[in-house]
Coordinates of C-alpha atoms and ligand atoms in Angstrom, one line a residue:
M1 CA 73.6 83.8 98.2
P2 CA 74.2 86.3 95.4
S3 CA 76.7 88.9 96.2
V4 CA 78.9 91.5 94.6
K5 CA 81.5 89.4 92.9
E6 CA 85.0 90.8 93.2
N7 CA 87.3 90.9 90.2
D8 CA 84.9 88.8 88.2
D9 CA 85.1 89.9 84.6
K10 CA 81.5 90.3 83.7
P11 CA 80.7 93.7 85.0
D12 CA 77.3 95.2 84.8
G13 CA 76.1 98.3 83.2
L14 CA 79.4 99.7 81.7
P15 CA 78.4 102.4 79.3
K16 CA 78.7 101.6 75.6
D17 CA 80.7 104.3 74.1
E18 CA 80.3 105.9 70.7
W19 CA 83.7 105.4 69.2
Q20 CA 85.2 107.0 66.2
E21 CA 83.6 105.0 63.4
D22 CA 86.2 105.4 60.7
A23 CA 89.2 104.7 62.9
L24 CA 91.3 101.7 63.6
Y25 CA 92.3 101.3 67.2
S26 CA 95.5 99.5 68.1
I27 CA 96.4 98.4 71.6
I28 CA 100.1 97.6 71.5
I29 CA 101.3 95.5 74.5
L30 CA 105.0 95.8 75.0
G31 CA 106.2 93.0 77.1
A32 CA 103.5 90.7 75.7
S33 CA 105.1 87.5 76.9
G34 CA 105.5 88.7 80.5
D35 CA 103.6 87.8 83.6
L36 CA 101.4 90.9 83.8
A37 CA 100.4 90.6 80.2
K38 CA 99.4 86.9 80.5
K39 CA 97.6 87.2 83.9
K40 CA 96.0 90.6 83.5
I41 CA 96.2 92.5 80.3
Y42 CA 95.2 89.9 77.8
P43 CA 92.4 88.5 80.0
V44 CA 91.0 92.1 80.5
L45 CA 91.2 92.9 76.8
W46 CA 89.4 89.7 76.1
S47 CA 86.6 90.5 78.6
L48 CA 86.1 94.0 77.1
F49 CA 86.1 92.5 73.6
R50 CA 83.6 89.8 74.6
D51 CA 81.2 92.3 76.1
D52 CA 81.4 94.6 73.0
L53 CA 82.9 97.5 75.1
L54 CA 85.8 98.2 72.8
P55 CA 85.7 100.1 69.5
K56 CA 84.6 97.6 66.8
N57 CA 87.9 97.9 64.9
T58 CA 90.5 97.2 67.6
S59 CA 93.7 95.3 66.9
F60 CA 95.8 93.8 69.7
V61 CA 99.4 93.9 68.9
G62 CA 101.9 92.1 71.2
Y63 CA 105.5 92.9 71.2
A64 CA 108.3 91.2 73.1
R65 CA 111.7 89.6 72.6
S66 CA 110.5 85.9 72.6
K67 CA 109.7 84.3 69.3
L68 CA 106.1 83.4 69.6
S69 CA 103.4 82.4 67.1
I70 CA 99.9 83.7 67.7
D71 CA 99.1 80.2 68.9
D72 CA 101.9 80.3 71.5
L73 CA 100.6 83.7 72.6
R74 CA 97.1 82.4 72.9
K75 CA 98.2 79.5 74.9
S76 CA 100.1 81.8 77.3
F77 CA 97.0 83.6 78.4
Q78 CA 93.9 81.5 77.5
A79 CA 93.8 79.7 80.8
N80 CA 93.4 83.1 82.5
C81 CA 90.5 84.1 80.4
K82 CA 86.9 83.3 81.4
I83 CA 85.4 81.8 78.3
M84 CA 81.8 80.5 78.9
K85 CA 80.0 77.9 76.9
G86 CA 79.0 79.5 73.6
E87 CA 81.7 82.1 73.7
E88 CA 84.3 80.0 71.9
E89 CA 83.6 81.6 68.6
K90 CA 83.9 85.0 70.0
F91 CA 87.2 84.1 71.6
F92 CA 88.4 82.9 68.2
A93 CA 87.4 86.3 66.7
F94 CA 89.4 88.0 69.5
I95 CA 92.4 85.9 68.7
K96 CA 92.0 86.8 65.0
N97 CA 92.4 90.4 65.9
N98 CA 95.7 89.7 67.6
L99 CA 99.1 90.2 66.1
Y100 CA 102.5 89.4 67.6
I101 CA 105.8 90.9 66.7
S102 CA 109.0 89.7 68.1
G103 CA 111.6 92.4 68.5
S104 CA 114.1 93.8 71.0
Y105 CA 113.6 97.0 73.0
D106 CA 116.7 98.7 71.7
S107 CA 116.5 98.1 67.9
S108 CA 115.0 100.9 65.8
E109 CA 114.7 98.3 63.0
D110 CA 112.4 96.2 65.1
F111 CA 110.3 99.1 66.1
K112 CA 110.1 100.2 62.5
R113 CA 108.7 96.8 61.7
L114 CA 106.1 97.3 64.4
N115 CA 105.2 100.6 62.8
E116 CA 104.9 99.1 59.4
S117 CA 102.5 96.4 60.6
L118 CA 100.4 99.0 62.3
N119 CA 100.4 101.1 59.2
E120 CA 99.3 98.1 57.1
R121 CA 96.3 97.6 59.3
E122 CA 95.5 101.3 59.4
A123 CA 95.9 101.8 55.6
K124 CA 92.2 101.2 54.8
T125 CA 90.9 103.5 57.6
N126 CA 90.9 107.2 58.0
A127 CA 92.7 107.3 61.3
G128 CA 94.9 105.1 63.4
N129 CA 94.6 105.5 67.1
R130 CA 97.4 103.9 69.1
V131 CA 97.7 102.9 72.7
F132 CA 101.2 101.8 73.7
Y133 CA 101.0 99.8 76.9
L134 CA 104.3 99.3 78.6
S135 CA 104.4 96.1 80.6
L136 CA 108.2 96.3 80.9
P137 CA 110.8 96.2 83.6
P138 CA 112.0 99.8 84.4
F139 CA 115.5 99.3 82.9
V140 CA 114.1 99.2 79.4
F141 CA 111.6 102.1 79.9
D142 CA 114.0 104.7 78.5
T143 CA 115.0 103.0 75.3
A144 CA 111.6 101.5 74.6
T145 CA 109.8 104.9 75.0
Q146 CA 112.4 106.6 72.8
H147 CA 112.0 104.0 70.0
I148 CA 108.2 104.2 70.3
R149 CA 108.3 108.0 69.9
E150 CA 110.8 107.9 67.1
N151 CA 109.6 105.0 65.1
C152 CA 106.0 104.1 66.0
W153 CA 104.2 107.4 66.5
G154 CA 101.2 107.4 64.2
K155 CA 100.4 110.4 62.1
T156 CA 96.8 109.9 61.3
G157 CA 95.2 109.5 64.8
W158 CA 96.1 110.0 68.4
N159 CA 98.9 108.2 70.3
R160 CA 98.8 107.4 74.1
I161 CA 101.4 105.8 76.2
V162 CA 100.5 103.8 79.3
L163 CA 102.9 103.1 82.2
E164 CA 102.8 101.4 85.5
K165 CA 104.9 101.7 88.6
P166 CA 107.6 101.8 89.5
F167 CA 107.9 105.5 88.5
G168 CA 111.5 105.8 89.8
H169 CA 112.9 104.8 93.1
D170 CA 112.9 108.2 94.9
L171 CA 112.4 111.8 94.0
E172 CA 115.6 112.1 92.0
S173 CA 115.1 109.0 89.8
S174 CA 111.4 109.8 89.4
R175 CA 112.3 113.3 88.1
K176 CA 114.8 111.8 85.8
L177 CA 112.2 109.5 84.3
A178 CA 109.7 112.4 84.1
T179 CA 112.3 114.6 82.3
H180 CA 112.8 111.8 79.8
L181 CA 109.1 111.2 79.3
N182 CA 108.4 114.9 78.9
S183 CA 111.1 115.2 76.3
L184 CA 109.2 112.7 74.2
F185 CA 105.5 113.0 75.0
T186 CA 103.0 115.6 76.2
E187 CA 101.4 115.1 79.6
E188 CA 98.0 114.5 77.7
E189 CA 99.7 111.5 76.0
I190 CA 100.9 109.9 79.2
Y191 CA 98.7 107.6 81.3
R192 CA 100.3 106.6 84.6
I193 CA 98.3 103.7 86.1
D194 CA 97.7 103.4 89.8
H195 CA 95.2 100.6 89.7
Y196 CA 93.6 101.7 93.0
L197 CA 92.2 104.6 91.0
G198 CA 90.2 102.0 89.0
K199 CA 88.5 100.7 92.1
E200 CA 84.8 101.5 92.4
L201 CA 84.9 102.7 96.0
V202 CA 88.0 104.8 95.5
Q203 CA 86.2 106.5 92.7
N204 CA 83.2 106.9 94.9
L205 CA 85.1 109.1 97.3
I206 CA 84.5 112.1 95.1
T207 CA 80.7 111.4 94.8
L208 CA 80.3 110.7 98.5
R209 CA 82.1 113.8 99.6
F210 CA 80.8 116.3 97.1
A211 CA 77.3 115.0 96.2
N212 CA 76.1 114.8 99.8
R213 CA 75.4 117.7 102.0
I214 CA 76.1 115.8 105.2
F215 CA 79.7 114.7 104.8
N216 CA 81.6 117.8 103.7
P217 CA 80.6 120.1 106.5
A218 CA 81.8 117.6 109.0
W219 CA 85.0 116.8 107.0
N220 CA 87.5 119.0 108.9
N221 CA 89.5 119.4 112.1
H222 CA 86.4 120.7 114.0
N223 CA 84.8 117.3 113.7
V224 CA 87.4 114.7 112.7
A225 CA 89.7 113.4 115.3
S226 CA 91.9 111.2 113.1
V227 CA 91.9 109.3 109.8
M228 CA 93.5 105.9 109.1
I229 CA 94.1 104.4 105.7
T230 CA 95.0 100.7 105.8
F231 CA 96.2 98.0 103.4
K232 CA 96.7 94.5 104.7
E233 CA 97.4 91.3 102.9
P234 CA 97.6 87.8 104.4
I235 CA 100.4 86.6 102.1
G236 CA 104.1 86.9 102.2
T237 CA 106.6 87.1 99.3
Q238 CA 106.1 83.5 98.4
G239 CA 109.6 82.9 97.3
R240 CA 109.7 86.0 95.1
G241 CA 110.9 88.5 97.5
G242 CA 113.9 89.6 95.5
Y243 CA 111.9 92.1 93.6
F244 CA 110.1 93.4 96.6
D245 CA 113.3 93.8 98.6
E246 CA 114.5 96.6 96.3
Y247 CA 111.3 98.5 97.0
G248 CA 109.8 97.8 100.4
I249 CA 106.3 98.4 101.6
I250 CA 106.4 102.2 101.4
R251 CA 107.3 102.2 97.6
D252 CA 105.1 99.2 97.0
I253 CA 101.9 100.4 98.6
I254 CA 102.0 103.6 100.6
Q255 CA 103.7 106.2 98.3
N256 CA 101.3 105.3 95.5
H257 CA 98.1 103.4 96.3
L258 CA 97.4 104.8 99.8
M259 CA 98.5 108.3 98.8
Q260 CA 95.9 108.2 96.0
I261 CA 93.2 107.3 98.5
F262 CA 94.6 110.0 100.8
C263 CA 94.4 112.7 98.1
L264 CA 90.8 111.9 97.2
A265 CA 89.8 111.9 100.9
A266 CA 91.7 115.0 101.9
M267 CA 91.5 117.4 98.9
E268 CA 89.3 120.4 98.6
K269 CA 86.3 120.4 96.3
P270 CA 87.6 120.6 92.7
V271 CA 86.3 123.4 90.5
S272 CA 84.8 120.8 88.2
L273 CA 85.1 117.2 87.3
N274 CA 87.7 117.8 84.7
A275 CA 90.8 115.7 85.1
E276 CA 93.0 118.8 85.5
D277 CA 90.8 120.4 88.1
I278 CA 90.7 117.2 90.2
R279 CA 94.4 116.6 89.8
D280 CA 95.1 120.3 90.7
E281 CA 93.4 119.7 94.0
K282 CA 95.3 116.5 94.7
V283 CA 98.5 118.3 94.2
R284 CA 97.4 121.3 96.3
V285 CA 96.8 119.1 99.4
L286 CA 100.0 117.2 98.9
R287 CA 102.0 120.4 98.9
R288 CA 100.8 121.1 102.4
I289 CA 102.3 118.0 103.8
A290 CA 105.8 117.9 105.5
P291 CA 108.0 114.9 104.7
A292 CA 107.3 111.8 106.7
T293 CA 109.7 111.3 109.6
I294 CA 111.2 108.3 111.3
E295 CA 109.9 109.6 114.7
N296 CA 106.3 109.2 113.4
S297 CA 106.8 105.8 111.8
V298 CA 106.9 102.2 112.8
F299 CA 108.5 99.6 110.6
G300 CA 108.1 95.8 110.7
Q301 CA 109.4 92.7 109.0
Y302 CA 107.6 89.3 109.3
L303 CA 108.9 86.1 110.8
G304 CA 107.6 82.7 109.9
N305 CA 104.9 81.2 111.9
P306 CA 106.0 77.7 112.9
T307 CA 102.3 76.6 113.3
G308 CA 101.3 78.1 109.9
K309 CA 99.2 76.0 107.6
T310 CA 101.1 76.7 104.4
E311 CA 104.8 76.8 103.5
D312 CA 104.3 80.6 102.8
E313 CA 103.1 81.1 106.4
K314 CA 106.0 79.1 107.9
M315 CA 108.5 81.2 106.0
G316 CA 109.7 84.5 107.4
Y317 CA 110.8 87.3 105.0
L318 CA 114.4 86.5 105.6
D319 CA 113.8 82.8 104.9
D320 CA 112.8 83.6 101.3
P321 CA 115.9 82.5 99.4
T322 CA 115.5 85.4 96.9
V323 CA 115.8 88.0 99.7
P324 CA 119.4 89.2 100.5
K325 CA 120.7 87.9 103.9
G326 CA 120.1 90.4 106.7
S327 CA 117.8 92.6 104.6
V328 CA 116.2 95.4 106.7
T329 CA 113.5 96.1 104.1
P330 CA 110.2 96.8 105.9
T331 CA 107.3 94.5 105.0
F332 CA 105.1 96.6 107.3
A333 CA 104.9 100.3 107.9
A334 CA 102.7 102.6 109.8
L335 CA 103.3 106.4 109.6
V336 CA 101.6 109.7 110.3
L337 CA 101.2 112.6 108.0
K338 CA 99.8 116.0 108.9
I339 CA 98.2 118.4 106.5
D340 CA 99.1 122.0 107.3
N341 CA 96.0 123.7 105.9
E342 CA 92.8 125.3 107.3
R343 CA 90.7 122.2 107.0
W344 CA 93.1 119.7 108.5
E345 CA 95.6 121.3 110.8
G346 CA 96.1 119.1 113.8
V347 CA 94.4 116.0 112.4
P348 CA 96.7 112.9 112.2
W349 CA 96.4 110.9 109.0
I350 CA 97.8 107.4 109.7
L351 CA 98.9 105.3 106.7
R352 CA 99.4 101.6 107.5
A353 CA 100.4 98.8 105.2
G354 CA 101.7 95.3 105.6
K355 CA 102.3 91.9 104.1
A356 CA 101.8 88.6 105.9
L357 CA 99.2 90.0 108.3
N358 CA 95.9 88.5 109.6
E359 CA 93.6 89.4 106.8
R360 CA 93.2 91.0 103.4
K361 CA 91.7 94.5 103.6
A362 CA 92.0 98.0 102.2
E363 CA 89.9 100.6 103.9
I364 CA 89.8 104.2 105.2
R365 CA 88.4 105.0 108.6
V366 CA 87.4 108.6 109.5
Q367 CA 87.1 108.9 113.2
F368 CA 84.9 111.7 114.5
K369 CA 85.2 113.6 117.8
K370 CA 82.7 113.1 120.5
P371 CA 79.8 115.6 120.6
D372 CA 80.4 118.9 122.5
G373 CA 78.4 119.6 125.6
D374 CA 77.8 115.9 126.2
I375 CA 74.6 115.4 128.2
M376 CA 75.3 111.7 128.6
P377 CA 78.7 111.6 130.3
G378 CA 79.9 108.3 131.6
T379 CA 77.5 106.3 129.4
G380 CA 80.3 104.8 127.3
A381 CA 79.5 106.6 124.1
K382 CA 82.1 105.8 121.5
R383 CA 83.3 107.8 118.6
D384 CA 81.4 107.8 115.3
E385 CA 83.5 106.3 112.6
L386 CA 82.9 106.3 108.8
V387 CA 84.4 103.3 107.2
I388 CA 84.9 102.8 103.5
R389 CA 86.2 99.4 102.6
F390 CA 87.7 99.2 99.1
Q391 CA 88.3 95.5 99.2
P392 CA 87.2 92.8 99.8
N393 CA 83.5 92.9 100.3
E394 CA 83.1 96.6 99.4
A395 CA 81.1 98.5 101.9
I396 CA 80.5 102.0 103.3
Y397 CA 79.3 102.0 106.9
L398 CA 79.0 104.5 109.7
K399 CA 79.6 103.2 113.2
M400 CA 77.4 105.2 115.6
M401 CA 75.6 105.1 118.9
T402 CA 72.0 104.2 119.3
K403 CA 69.7 103.8 122.2
T404 CA 69.5 100.2 123.3
P405 CA 65.9 99.2 122.5
N406 CA 63.6 99.3 125.6
S407 CA 66.3 100.7 127.9
H408 CA 66.1 104.0 129.7
F409 CA 69.1 105.8 128.2
G410 CA 71.3 102.7 127.7
M411 CA 73.2 102.9 124.5
E412 CA 75.1 100.7 122.2
E413 CA 77.2 100.8 119.0
T414 CA 75.5 100.1 115.8
E415 CA 75.9 101.0 112.1
L416 CA 74.3 102.6 109.1
D417 CA 75.4 100.0 106.6
M418 CA 75.8 100.1 102.9
T419 CA 77.4 96.8 102.1
Y420 CA 77.5 96.5 98.4
S421 CA 76.6 92.8 98.3
K422 CA 73.4 93.7 100.0
R423 CA 72.5 97.1 98.5
Y424 CA 73.7 96.1 95.0
E425 CA 72.9 92.5 95.3
G426 CA 74.1 90.5 92.3
V427 CA 75.7 93.6 90.6
V428 CA 79.1 92.7 89.3
L429 CA 81.6 95.5 89.8
A430 CA 84.1 96.0 87.0
E431 CA 87.7 95.2 87.6
A432 CA 90.0 98.2 87.9
Y433 CA 91.9 97.4 84.7
Q434 CA 88.7 97.1 82.7
L435 CA 87.6 100.6 83.8
L436 CA 91.1 102.0 83.3
F437 CA 91.5 100.6 79.7
L438 CA 88.2 102.2 78.7
E439 CA 89.3 105.5 80.2
I440 CA 92.5 105.4 78.2
L441 CA 90.6 104.8 75.0
R442 CA 88.2 107.6 75.8
G443 CA 91.1 109.9 76.6
R444 CA 89.9 110.7 80.1
Q445 CA 92.8 111.2 82.6
I446 CA 90.8 111.6 85.8
H447 CA 91.9 108.3 87.2
F448 CA 95.5 108.5 86.2
V449 CA 98.4 110.1 88.0
R450 CA 99.8 113.4 86.8
N451 CA 103.5 114.0 87.0
D452 CA 103.3 116.7 89.7
E453 CA 101.3 114.4 92.0
L454 CA 104.0 111.8 91.6
E455 CA 106.7 114.4 92.3
E456 CA 104.9 115.5 95.5
T457 CA 104.4 112.0 96.9
W458 CA 108.1 111.3 96.3
R459 CA 109.0 114.6 98.0
I460 CA 107.1 113.4 101.1
F461 CA 108.7 109.9 101.3
T462 CA 112.2 110.2 99.9
P463 CA 113.9 111.6 103.0
L464 CA 112.5 108.9 105.2
L465 CA 113.3 106.2 102.6
H466 CA 116.9 107.4 102.3
Q467 CA 117.3 107.6 106.1
I468 CA 116.1 104.1 106.8
E469 CA 118.3 102.8 104.0
N470 CA 121.4 104.7 104.9
E471 CA 121.1 104.0 108.6
K472 CA 119.9 100.4 108.0
V473 CA 117.1 101.0 110.5
K474 CA 116.1 97.6 111.8
P475 CA 112.4 96.8 111.5
I476 CA 110.5 95.3 114.4
D477 CA 109.8 91.5 114.0
Y478 CA 106.2 90.4 113.8
E479 CA 104.8 87.0 113.2
F480 CA 103.1 85.9 110.0
G481 CA 99.4 86.1 110.4
S482 CA 99.5 88.7 113.3
R483 CA 98.2 92.3 113.2
G484 CA 101.7 93.6 112.8
P485 CA 104.1 95.0 115.4
R486 CA 102.5 96.1 118.7
D487 CA 104.3 99.4 118.3
A488 CA 102.0 100.3 115.5
D489 CA 99.1 100.2 118.0
R490 CA 101.0 102.6 120.2
L491 CA 101.5 104.9 117.2
L492 CA 97.7 104.9 116.6
A493 CA 96.9 105.7 120.2
E494 CA 99.5 108.5 120.3
N495 CA 97.8 110.0 117.2
N496 CA 94.3 110.1 118.5
F497 CA 93.0 107.0 116.8
I498 CA 91.0 105.1 119.4
Y499 CA 90.5 101.4 118.9
T500 CA 88.1 100.0 121.5
G501 CA 87.5 96.6 120.1
T502 CA 83.9 96.7 121.4
Y503 CA 82.2 97.1 118.0
K504 CA 81.4 93.9 116.2
W505 CA 80.9 94.0 112.4
P506 CA 77.6 92.1 112.0
G507 CA 78.7 90.6 108.7
P508 CA 77.3 91.2 105.2
S509 CA 73.7 90.5 104.3
K510 CA 72.7 89.6 107.8
Ligands
NAG1 C1 87.4 97.8 60.2 O1 88.5 98.2 59.3 C2 88.6 97.6 58.1 C3 89.8 98.0 57.4 O2 90.9 97.7 58.1 C4 87.3 97.9 57.3 O3 87.3 97.3 56.1 C5 86.1 97.5 58.1 O4 84.9 98.0 57.4 C6 86.2 98.1 59.5 N1 85.0 97.6 60.3 C7 84.2 98.4 61.0 C8 83.2 97.7 61.7 O5 84.4 99.6 61.0
NAG2 C1 105.4 105.3 61.4 O1 104.1 105.3 60.8 C2 103.6 106.6 60.4 C3 102.2 106.4 59.9 O2 101.2 106.5 60.9 C4 104.5 107.3 59.4 O3 104.1 108.5 59.1 C5 105.9 107.4 60.0 O4 106.8 107.9 59.1 C6 106.4 106.0 60.5 N1 107.7 106.2 61.2 C7 108.8 105.6 60.8 C8 110.0 106.0 61.6 O5 108.9 104.9 59.8

């Protein structure tokens, strides 16, 4: 059965851009020997090259400490690239456009060598456009960015710098990083990736809300009872919890990914589709939110499941040898935010994220109030609910009441269903990183995080993060593979989110 393939790397229908003909584009990957580069960045660049989506003259320049030949570099990522029969030659051409420079992150000499080799390649063209992609641990951000700015900033074309989380650890450290970056680059030169903004259905939030008459008039506290944004994953830390332990689930998922979804769902209609207009509205709605509080939160940490099928499932968070003994870092959190503005006053927005749960899922649920002046009291009418599922099995569906066929006024729950695998059968959705790379090359910042958004999200979560860390608030235990702590269900109920369990998703392509 054909279906929307997730994260496959042969997306359909991406627009072919008109790139600057007389320019050489260089994509410089700092941290080229690292995990993210091998697993994600190089395979994505290959897929874009293969599908002729990049500017014709694009060089890929790896930079890292390890001494690698181009062949070593190729070997490090080739297994993660999809190379079909007949594409071997193209892959060879891709490798030919690769360059690797070994250097340290604190040596201006090494960065000067990088600059020289970029200059060499650009010499025969009119302009050299440079993308610096930082796939680096945070402790080298400062020196690496400084050296890039001082030694590698091209003079003939544009320069862009791409960063990924973590953007600091709390409001103060995030501000420090921002001050540093702003001393070197303009905001137009900085692309902060939150890969959720590269997801098709996250991007669709703007279209759904503002290109349809029916949603926006109902999108307010007169009609909406509550909203829940959920992230769940069915895997634990898999023996690599040491890194996670310094962050916890709020920094890992909620403060960034879920808040980006939140902004697009809650913001007012932007003046235009310009990046700055959209990002202005995101900041505006964030500014109307009071900091998250411990009274309105539930934290959890998973225990191993003795009957689990894999070693991962049997291992609790604290059994992970890389996690410090007695850690109170939450692997699950549910919390409530309120937006103090005319549209949303009184409506709870519940954000919920956890590891080692029963399923993999990222979605938003907008629960509507029951109709006023109900002429069918006592019939068991349930609330309407609009569900947008970002992953897996992308779908938009509206749970609603309908008359049971052939009954008098019997009713039942049903759905208006736009499951992508059915409506867009066989269409391959682009992967987030594919879309985001193209946006960086185009110079379009809509799907990247602006500094003031970042600052506002940290303002909302920093007091709570500091409190649970200072007071060592103990999270509630939950079992690997469960729905998380029971208390989270209580939090939902207290915040006007009704879960009846009566509705059954009929499954895709039924
Ligand atoms: C790419 O750049 C080289 C110079 O580095 C130039 O000779 C060549 O014509 C360019 N190719 C295209 C397709 O623009
Ligand atoms: C880096 O290259 C540019 C050419 O694009 C050159 O103008 C600049 O002086 C070089 N920087 C250093 C520090 O050598």
